[in-house]
PDB file of C-alpha atoms and ligand atoms in Angstrom:
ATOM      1  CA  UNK A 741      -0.931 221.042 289.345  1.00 43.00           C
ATOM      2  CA  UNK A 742      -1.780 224.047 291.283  1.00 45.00           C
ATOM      3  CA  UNK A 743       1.360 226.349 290.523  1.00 53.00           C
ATOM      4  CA  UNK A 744      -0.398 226.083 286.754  1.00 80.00           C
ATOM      5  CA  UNK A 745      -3.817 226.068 285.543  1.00 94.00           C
ATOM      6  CA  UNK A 746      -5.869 223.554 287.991  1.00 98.00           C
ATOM      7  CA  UNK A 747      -9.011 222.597 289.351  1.00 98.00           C
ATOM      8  CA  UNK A 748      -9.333 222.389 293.050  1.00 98.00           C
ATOM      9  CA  UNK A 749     -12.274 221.653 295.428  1.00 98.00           C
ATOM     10  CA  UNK A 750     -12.943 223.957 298.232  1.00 98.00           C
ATOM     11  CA  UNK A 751     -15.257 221.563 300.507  1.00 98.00           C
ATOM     12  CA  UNK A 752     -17.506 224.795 302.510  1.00 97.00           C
ATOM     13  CA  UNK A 753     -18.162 223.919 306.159  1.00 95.00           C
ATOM     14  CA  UNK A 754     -18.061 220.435 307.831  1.00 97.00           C
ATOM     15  CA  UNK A 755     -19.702 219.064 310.812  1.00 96.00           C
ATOM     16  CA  UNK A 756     -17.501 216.542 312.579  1.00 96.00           C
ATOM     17  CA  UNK A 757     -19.528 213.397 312.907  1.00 95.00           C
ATOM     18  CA  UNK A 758     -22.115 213.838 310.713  1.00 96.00           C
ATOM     19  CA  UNK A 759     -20.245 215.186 307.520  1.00 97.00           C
ATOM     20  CA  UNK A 760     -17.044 212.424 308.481  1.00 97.00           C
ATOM     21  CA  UNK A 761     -18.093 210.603 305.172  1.00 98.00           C
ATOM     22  CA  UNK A 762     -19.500 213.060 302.855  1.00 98.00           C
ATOM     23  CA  UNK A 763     -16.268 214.788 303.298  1.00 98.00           C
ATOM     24  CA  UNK A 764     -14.182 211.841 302.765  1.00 98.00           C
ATOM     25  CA  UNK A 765     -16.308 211.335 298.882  1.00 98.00           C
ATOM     26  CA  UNK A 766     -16.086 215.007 298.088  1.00 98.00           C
ATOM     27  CA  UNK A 767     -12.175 214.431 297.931  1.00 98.00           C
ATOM     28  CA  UNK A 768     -12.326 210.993 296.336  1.00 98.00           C
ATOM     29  CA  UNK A 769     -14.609 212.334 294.085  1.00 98.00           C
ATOM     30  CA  UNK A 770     -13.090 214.914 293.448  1.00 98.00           C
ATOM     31  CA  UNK A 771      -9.511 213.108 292.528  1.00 98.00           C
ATOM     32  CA  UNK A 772     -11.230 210.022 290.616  1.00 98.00           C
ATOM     33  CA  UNK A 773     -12.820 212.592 288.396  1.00 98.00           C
ATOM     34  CA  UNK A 774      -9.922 214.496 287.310  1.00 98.00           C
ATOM     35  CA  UNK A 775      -9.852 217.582 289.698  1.00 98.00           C
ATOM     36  CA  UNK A 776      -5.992 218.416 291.080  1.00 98.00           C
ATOM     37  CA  UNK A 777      -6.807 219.275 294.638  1.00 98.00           C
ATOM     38  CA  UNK A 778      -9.139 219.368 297.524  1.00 98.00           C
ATOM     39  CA  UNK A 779      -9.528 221.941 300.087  1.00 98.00           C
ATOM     40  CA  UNK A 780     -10.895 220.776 303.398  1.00 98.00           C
ATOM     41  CA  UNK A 781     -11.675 222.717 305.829  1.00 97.00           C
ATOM     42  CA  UNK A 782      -9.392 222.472 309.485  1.00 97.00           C
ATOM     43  CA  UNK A 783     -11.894 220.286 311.188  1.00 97.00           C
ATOM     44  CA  UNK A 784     -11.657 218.063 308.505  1.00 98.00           C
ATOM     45  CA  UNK A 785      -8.371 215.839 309.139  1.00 97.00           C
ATOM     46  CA  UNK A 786      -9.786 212.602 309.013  1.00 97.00           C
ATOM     47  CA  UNK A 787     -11.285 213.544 305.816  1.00 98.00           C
ATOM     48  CA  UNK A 788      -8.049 214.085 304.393  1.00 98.00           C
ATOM     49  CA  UNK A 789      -6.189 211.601 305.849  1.00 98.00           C
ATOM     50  CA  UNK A 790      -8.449 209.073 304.340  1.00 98.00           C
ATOM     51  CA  UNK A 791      -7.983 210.594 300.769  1.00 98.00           C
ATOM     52  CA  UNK A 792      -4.112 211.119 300.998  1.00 98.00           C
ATOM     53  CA  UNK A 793      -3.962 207.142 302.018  1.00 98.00           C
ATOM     54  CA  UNK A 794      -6.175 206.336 298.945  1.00 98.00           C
ATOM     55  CA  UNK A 795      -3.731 208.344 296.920  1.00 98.00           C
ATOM     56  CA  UNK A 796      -0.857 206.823 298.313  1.00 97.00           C
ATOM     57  CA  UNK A 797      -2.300 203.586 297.214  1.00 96.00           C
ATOM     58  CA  UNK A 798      -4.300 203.978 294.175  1.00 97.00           C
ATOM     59  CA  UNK A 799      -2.262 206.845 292.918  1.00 97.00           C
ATOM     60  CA  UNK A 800      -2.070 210.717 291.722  1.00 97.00           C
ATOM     61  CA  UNK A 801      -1.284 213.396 291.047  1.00 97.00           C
ATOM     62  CA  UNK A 802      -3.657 214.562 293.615  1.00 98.00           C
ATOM     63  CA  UNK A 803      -3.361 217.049 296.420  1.00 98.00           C
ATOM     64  CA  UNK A 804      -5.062 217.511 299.820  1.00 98.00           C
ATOM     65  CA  UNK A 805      -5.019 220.273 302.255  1.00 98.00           C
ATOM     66  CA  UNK A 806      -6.880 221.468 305.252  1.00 98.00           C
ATOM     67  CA  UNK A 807      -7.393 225.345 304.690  1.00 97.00           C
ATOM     68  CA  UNK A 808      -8.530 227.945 307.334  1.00 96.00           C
ATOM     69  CA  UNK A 809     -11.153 231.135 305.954  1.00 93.00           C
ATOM     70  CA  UNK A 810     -12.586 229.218 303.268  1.00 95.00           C
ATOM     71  CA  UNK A 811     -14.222 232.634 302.296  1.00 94.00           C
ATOM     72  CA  UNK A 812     -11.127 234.314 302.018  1.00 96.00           C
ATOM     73  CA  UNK A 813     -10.027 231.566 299.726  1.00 97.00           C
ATOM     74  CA  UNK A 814     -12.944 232.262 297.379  1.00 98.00           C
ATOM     75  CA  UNK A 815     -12.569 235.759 298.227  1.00 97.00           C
ATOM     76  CA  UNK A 816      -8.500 235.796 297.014  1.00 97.00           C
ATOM     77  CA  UNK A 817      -8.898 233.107 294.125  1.00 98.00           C
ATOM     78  CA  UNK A 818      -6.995 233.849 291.032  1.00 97.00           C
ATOM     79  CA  UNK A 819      -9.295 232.248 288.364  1.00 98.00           C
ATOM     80  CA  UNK A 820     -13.004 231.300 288.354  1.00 98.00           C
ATOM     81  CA  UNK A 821     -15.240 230.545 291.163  1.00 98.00           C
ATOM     82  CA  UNK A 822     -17.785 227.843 290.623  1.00 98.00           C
ATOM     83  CA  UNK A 823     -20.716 227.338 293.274  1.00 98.00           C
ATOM     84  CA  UNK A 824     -22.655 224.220 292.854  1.00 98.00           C
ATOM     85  CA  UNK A 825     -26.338 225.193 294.047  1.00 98.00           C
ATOM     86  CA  UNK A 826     -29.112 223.915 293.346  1.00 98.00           C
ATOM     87  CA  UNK A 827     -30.644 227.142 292.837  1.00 98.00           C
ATOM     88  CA  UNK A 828     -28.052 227.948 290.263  1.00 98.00           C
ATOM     89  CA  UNK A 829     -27.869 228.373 286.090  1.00 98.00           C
ATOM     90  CA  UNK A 830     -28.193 224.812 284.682  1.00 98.00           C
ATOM     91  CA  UNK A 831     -25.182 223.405 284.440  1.00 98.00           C
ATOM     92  CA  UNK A 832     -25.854 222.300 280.473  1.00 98.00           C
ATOM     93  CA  UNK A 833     -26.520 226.012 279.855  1.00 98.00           C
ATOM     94  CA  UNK A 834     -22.978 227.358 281.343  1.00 98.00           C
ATOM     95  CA  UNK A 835     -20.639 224.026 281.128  1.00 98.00           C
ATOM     96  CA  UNK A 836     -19.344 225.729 277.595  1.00 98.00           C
ATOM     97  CA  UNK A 837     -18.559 228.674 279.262  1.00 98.00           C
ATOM     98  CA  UNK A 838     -16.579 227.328 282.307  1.00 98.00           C
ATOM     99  CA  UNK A 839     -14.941 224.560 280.075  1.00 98.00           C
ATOM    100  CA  UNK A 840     -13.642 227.687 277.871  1.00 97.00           C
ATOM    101  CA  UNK A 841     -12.732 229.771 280.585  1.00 97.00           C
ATOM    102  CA  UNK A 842     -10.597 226.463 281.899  1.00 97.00           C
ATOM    103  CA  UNK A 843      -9.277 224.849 278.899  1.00 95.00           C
ATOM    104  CA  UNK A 844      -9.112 227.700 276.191  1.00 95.00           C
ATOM    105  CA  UNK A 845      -8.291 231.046 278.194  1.00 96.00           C
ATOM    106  CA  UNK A 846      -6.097 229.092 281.463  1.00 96.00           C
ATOM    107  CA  UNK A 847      -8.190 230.171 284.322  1.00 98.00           C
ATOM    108  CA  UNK A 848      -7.371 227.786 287.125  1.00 98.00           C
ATOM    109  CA  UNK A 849     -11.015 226.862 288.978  1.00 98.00           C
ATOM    110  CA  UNK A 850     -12.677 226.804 292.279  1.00 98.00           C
ATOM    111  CA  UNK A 851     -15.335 224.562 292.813  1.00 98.00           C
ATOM    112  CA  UNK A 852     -16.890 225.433 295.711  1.00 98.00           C
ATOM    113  CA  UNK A 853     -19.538 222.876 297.597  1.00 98.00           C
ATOM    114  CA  UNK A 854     -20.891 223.297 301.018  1.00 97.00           C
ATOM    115  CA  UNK A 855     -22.357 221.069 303.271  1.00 95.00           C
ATOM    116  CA  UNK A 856     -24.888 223.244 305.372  1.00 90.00           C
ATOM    117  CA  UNK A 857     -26.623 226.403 304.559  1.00 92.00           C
ATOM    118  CA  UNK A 858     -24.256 228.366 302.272  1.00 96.00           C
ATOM    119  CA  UNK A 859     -23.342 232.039 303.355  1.00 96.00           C
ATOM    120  CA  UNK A 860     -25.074 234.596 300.748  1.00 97.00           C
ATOM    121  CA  UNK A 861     -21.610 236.128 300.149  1.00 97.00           C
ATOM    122  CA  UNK A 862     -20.690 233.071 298.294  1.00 98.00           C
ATOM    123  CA  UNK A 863     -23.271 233.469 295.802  1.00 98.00           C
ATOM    124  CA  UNK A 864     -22.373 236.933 295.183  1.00 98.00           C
ATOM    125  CA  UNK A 865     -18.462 236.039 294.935  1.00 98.00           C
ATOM    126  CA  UNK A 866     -18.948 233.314 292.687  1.00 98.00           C
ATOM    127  CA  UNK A 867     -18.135 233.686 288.548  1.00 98.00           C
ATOM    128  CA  UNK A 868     -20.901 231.099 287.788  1.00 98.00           C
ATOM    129  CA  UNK A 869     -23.509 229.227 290.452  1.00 98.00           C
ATOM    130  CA  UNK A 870     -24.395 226.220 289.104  1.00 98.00           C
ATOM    131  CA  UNK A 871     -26.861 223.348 289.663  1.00 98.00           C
ATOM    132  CA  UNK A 872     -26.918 219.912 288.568  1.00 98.00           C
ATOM    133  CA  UNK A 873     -30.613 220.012 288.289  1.00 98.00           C
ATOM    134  CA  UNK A 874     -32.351 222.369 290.452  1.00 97.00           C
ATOM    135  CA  UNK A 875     -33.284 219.505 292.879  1.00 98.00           C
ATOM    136  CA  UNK A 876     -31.609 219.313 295.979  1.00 97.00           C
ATOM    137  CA  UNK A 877     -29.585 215.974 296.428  1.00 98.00           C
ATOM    138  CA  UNK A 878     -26.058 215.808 297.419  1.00 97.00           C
ATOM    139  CA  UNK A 879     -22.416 217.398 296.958  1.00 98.00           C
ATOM    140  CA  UNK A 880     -21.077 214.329 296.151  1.00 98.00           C
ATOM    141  CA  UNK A 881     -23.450 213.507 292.888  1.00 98.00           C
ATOM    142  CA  UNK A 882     -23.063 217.064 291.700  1.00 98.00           C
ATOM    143  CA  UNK A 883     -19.199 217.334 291.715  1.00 98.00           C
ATOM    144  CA  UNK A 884     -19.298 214.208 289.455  1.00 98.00           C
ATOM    145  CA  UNK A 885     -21.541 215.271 287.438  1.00 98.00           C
ATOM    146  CA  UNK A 886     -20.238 218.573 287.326  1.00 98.00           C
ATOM    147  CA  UNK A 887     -16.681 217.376 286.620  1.00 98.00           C
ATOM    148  CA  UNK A 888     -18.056 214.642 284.232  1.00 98.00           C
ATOM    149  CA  UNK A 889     -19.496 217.844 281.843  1.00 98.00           C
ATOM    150  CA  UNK A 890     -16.216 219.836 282.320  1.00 98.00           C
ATOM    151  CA  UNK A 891     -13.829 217.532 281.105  1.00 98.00           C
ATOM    152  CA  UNK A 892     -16.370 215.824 278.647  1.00 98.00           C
ATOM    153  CA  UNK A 893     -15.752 212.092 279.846  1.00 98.00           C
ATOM    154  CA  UNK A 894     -12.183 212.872 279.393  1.00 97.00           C
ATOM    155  CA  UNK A 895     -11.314 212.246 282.923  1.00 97.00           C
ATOM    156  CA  UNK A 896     -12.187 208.564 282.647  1.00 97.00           C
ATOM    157  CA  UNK A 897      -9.216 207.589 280.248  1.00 97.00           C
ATOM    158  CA  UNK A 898      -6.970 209.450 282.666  1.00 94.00           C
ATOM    159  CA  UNK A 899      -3.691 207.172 283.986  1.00 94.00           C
ATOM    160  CA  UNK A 900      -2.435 207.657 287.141  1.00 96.00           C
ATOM    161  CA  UNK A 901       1.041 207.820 288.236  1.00 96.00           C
ATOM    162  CA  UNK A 902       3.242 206.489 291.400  1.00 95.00           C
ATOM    163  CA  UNK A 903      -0.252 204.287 292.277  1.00 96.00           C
ATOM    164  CA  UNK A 904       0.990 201.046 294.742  1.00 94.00           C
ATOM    165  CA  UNK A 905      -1.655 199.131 293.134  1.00 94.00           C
ATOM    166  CA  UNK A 906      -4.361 199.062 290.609  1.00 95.00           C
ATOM    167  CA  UNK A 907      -7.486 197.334 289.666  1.00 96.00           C
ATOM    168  CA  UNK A 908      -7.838 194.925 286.757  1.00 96.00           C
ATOM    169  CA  UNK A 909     -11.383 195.600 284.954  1.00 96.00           C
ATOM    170  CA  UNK A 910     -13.269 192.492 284.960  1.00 97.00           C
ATOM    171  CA  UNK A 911     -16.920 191.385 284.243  1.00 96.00           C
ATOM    172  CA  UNK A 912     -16.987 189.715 287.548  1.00 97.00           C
ATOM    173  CA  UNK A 913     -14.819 189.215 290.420  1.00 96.00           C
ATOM    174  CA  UNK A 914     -12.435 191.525 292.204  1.00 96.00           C
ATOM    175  CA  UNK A 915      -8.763 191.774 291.089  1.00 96.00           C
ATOM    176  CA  UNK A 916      -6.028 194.409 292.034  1.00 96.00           C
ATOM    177  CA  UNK A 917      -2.423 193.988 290.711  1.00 95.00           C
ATOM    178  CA  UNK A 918       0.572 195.267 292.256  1.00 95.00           C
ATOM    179  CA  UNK A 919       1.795 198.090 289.765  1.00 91.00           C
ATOM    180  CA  UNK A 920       5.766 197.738 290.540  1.00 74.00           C
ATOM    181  CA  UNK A 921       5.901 193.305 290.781  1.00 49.00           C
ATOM    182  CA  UNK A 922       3.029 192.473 289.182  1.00 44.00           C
ATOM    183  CA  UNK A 923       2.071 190.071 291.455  1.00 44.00           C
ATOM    184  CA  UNK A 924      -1.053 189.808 291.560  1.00 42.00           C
ATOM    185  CA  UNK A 925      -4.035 189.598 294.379  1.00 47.00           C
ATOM    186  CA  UNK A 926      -7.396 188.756 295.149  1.00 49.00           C
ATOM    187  CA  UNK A 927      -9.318 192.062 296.562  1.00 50.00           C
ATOM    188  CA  UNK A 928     -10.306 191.998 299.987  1.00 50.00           C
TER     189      UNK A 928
HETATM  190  C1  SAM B1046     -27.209 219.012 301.131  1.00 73.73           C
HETATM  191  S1  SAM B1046     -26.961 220.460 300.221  1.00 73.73           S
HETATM  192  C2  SAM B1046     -27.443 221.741 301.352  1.00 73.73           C
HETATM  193  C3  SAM B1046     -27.630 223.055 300.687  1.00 73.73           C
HETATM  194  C4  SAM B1046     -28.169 224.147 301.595  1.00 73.73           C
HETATM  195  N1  SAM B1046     -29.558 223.913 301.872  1.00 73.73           N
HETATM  196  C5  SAM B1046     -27.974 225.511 300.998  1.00 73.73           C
HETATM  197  O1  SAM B1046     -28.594 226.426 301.396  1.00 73.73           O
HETATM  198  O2  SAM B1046     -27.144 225.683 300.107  1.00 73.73           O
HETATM  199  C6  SAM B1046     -25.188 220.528 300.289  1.00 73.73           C
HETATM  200  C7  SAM B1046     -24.533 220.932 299.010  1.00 73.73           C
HETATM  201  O3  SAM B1046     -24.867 220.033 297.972  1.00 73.73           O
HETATM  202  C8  SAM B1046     -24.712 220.685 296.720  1.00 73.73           C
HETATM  203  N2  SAM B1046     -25.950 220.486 295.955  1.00 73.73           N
HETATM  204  C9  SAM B1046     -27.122 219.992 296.397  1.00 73.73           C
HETATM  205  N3  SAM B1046     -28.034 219.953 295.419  1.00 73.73           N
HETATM  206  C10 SAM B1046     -27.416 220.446 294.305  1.00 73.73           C
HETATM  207  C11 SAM B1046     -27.823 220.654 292.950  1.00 73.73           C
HETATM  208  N4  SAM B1046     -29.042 220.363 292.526  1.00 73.73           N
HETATM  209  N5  SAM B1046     -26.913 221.176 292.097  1.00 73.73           N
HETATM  210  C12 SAM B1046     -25.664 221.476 292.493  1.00 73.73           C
HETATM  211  N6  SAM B1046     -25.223 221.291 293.759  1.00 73.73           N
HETATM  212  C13 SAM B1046     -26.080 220.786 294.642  1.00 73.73           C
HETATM  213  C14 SAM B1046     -24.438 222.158 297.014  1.00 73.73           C
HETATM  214  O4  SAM B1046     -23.053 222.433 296.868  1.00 73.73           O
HETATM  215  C15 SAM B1046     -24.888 222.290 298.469  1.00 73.73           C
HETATM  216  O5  SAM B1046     -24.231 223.325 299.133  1.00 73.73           O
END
């Protein structure tokens, strides 16, 4: 939770229309794969609309906010700053680092990814930039991965709490359960 050690999102820039569902997967990315928060920015309320339903539904503890001056964000952040760039360190060269800096010494992180051209101030600001390869491909795949090294596969066995629902594993088919009645249903 954010008022502790945490790891929050800061989704730089959006461009309504064309960034509608790339912003919308940062965030559920970002909550299936263990982060605490998102930070969208103000231009972005669909976006988080979407993701506050899915955690309604599917459960938390997850947090979404729309945020104005993402750069004084970055600028203010008490912790570590974390650019994803493709023209960063490789991420299996600092993930040690970071994960120490999180887990051993309680530094709360900002994971910063933009969407268009990123400001140069944000490389400067930023404790580690870091890509997931040094090929450019998406925000979306490099969060996951990037979260996926952090926590180690950890973030897979995680529960969640106060879900509405939840899906039963199966080798084929689709079947979500009701978490309070357990009755059950067939996915739509
Ligand atoms: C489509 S890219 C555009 C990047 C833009 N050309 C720039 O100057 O930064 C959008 C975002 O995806 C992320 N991204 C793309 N490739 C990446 C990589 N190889 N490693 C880490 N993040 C990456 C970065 O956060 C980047 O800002």
């Amino acid at each position: 939770m954010h008022d502790d050690t945490e790891v929050a999102v800061l989704r730089l820039g959006h461009r309504p229309g064309r960034d509608d569902r790339m912003t919308t997967h940062v965030g559920l990315t970002a909550r299936a794969l263990g982060a605490d928060r998102v930070l969208f920015p103000d231009n972005a309320g669909q976006s988080l609309e979407t993701v506050a339903d899915i955690t309604d539904r599917f459960g938390g503890p997850f947090e979404a906010e729309l945020i104005e001056g993402p750069q004084g964000i970055i600028r203010n952040w008490e912790g570590k700053v974390v650019h994803l760039t493709m023209y960063g360190e490789r991420v299996q060269d600092v993930a040690d680092d970071i994960r120490a800096a999180h887990a051993d010494a309680g530094e709360s992180l900002l994971l910063v990814v933009g969407s268009e051209k990123v400001p140069f101030d944000v490389y400067e600001e930023a404790d580690w930039n870091v890509g997931v390869t040094n090929q450019p491909h998406s925000e979306v795949a490099g969060l996951a991965v990037f979260l996926d090294r952090l926590f180690e596969g950890r973030e897979l066995e995680r529960e969640w709490v106060d879900a509405d629902r939840h899906v039963i594993p199966m080798e084929t088919g689709k079947r979500v359960e009701a978490t309070e009645d357990e009755s059950a249903s067939d996915a739509e």
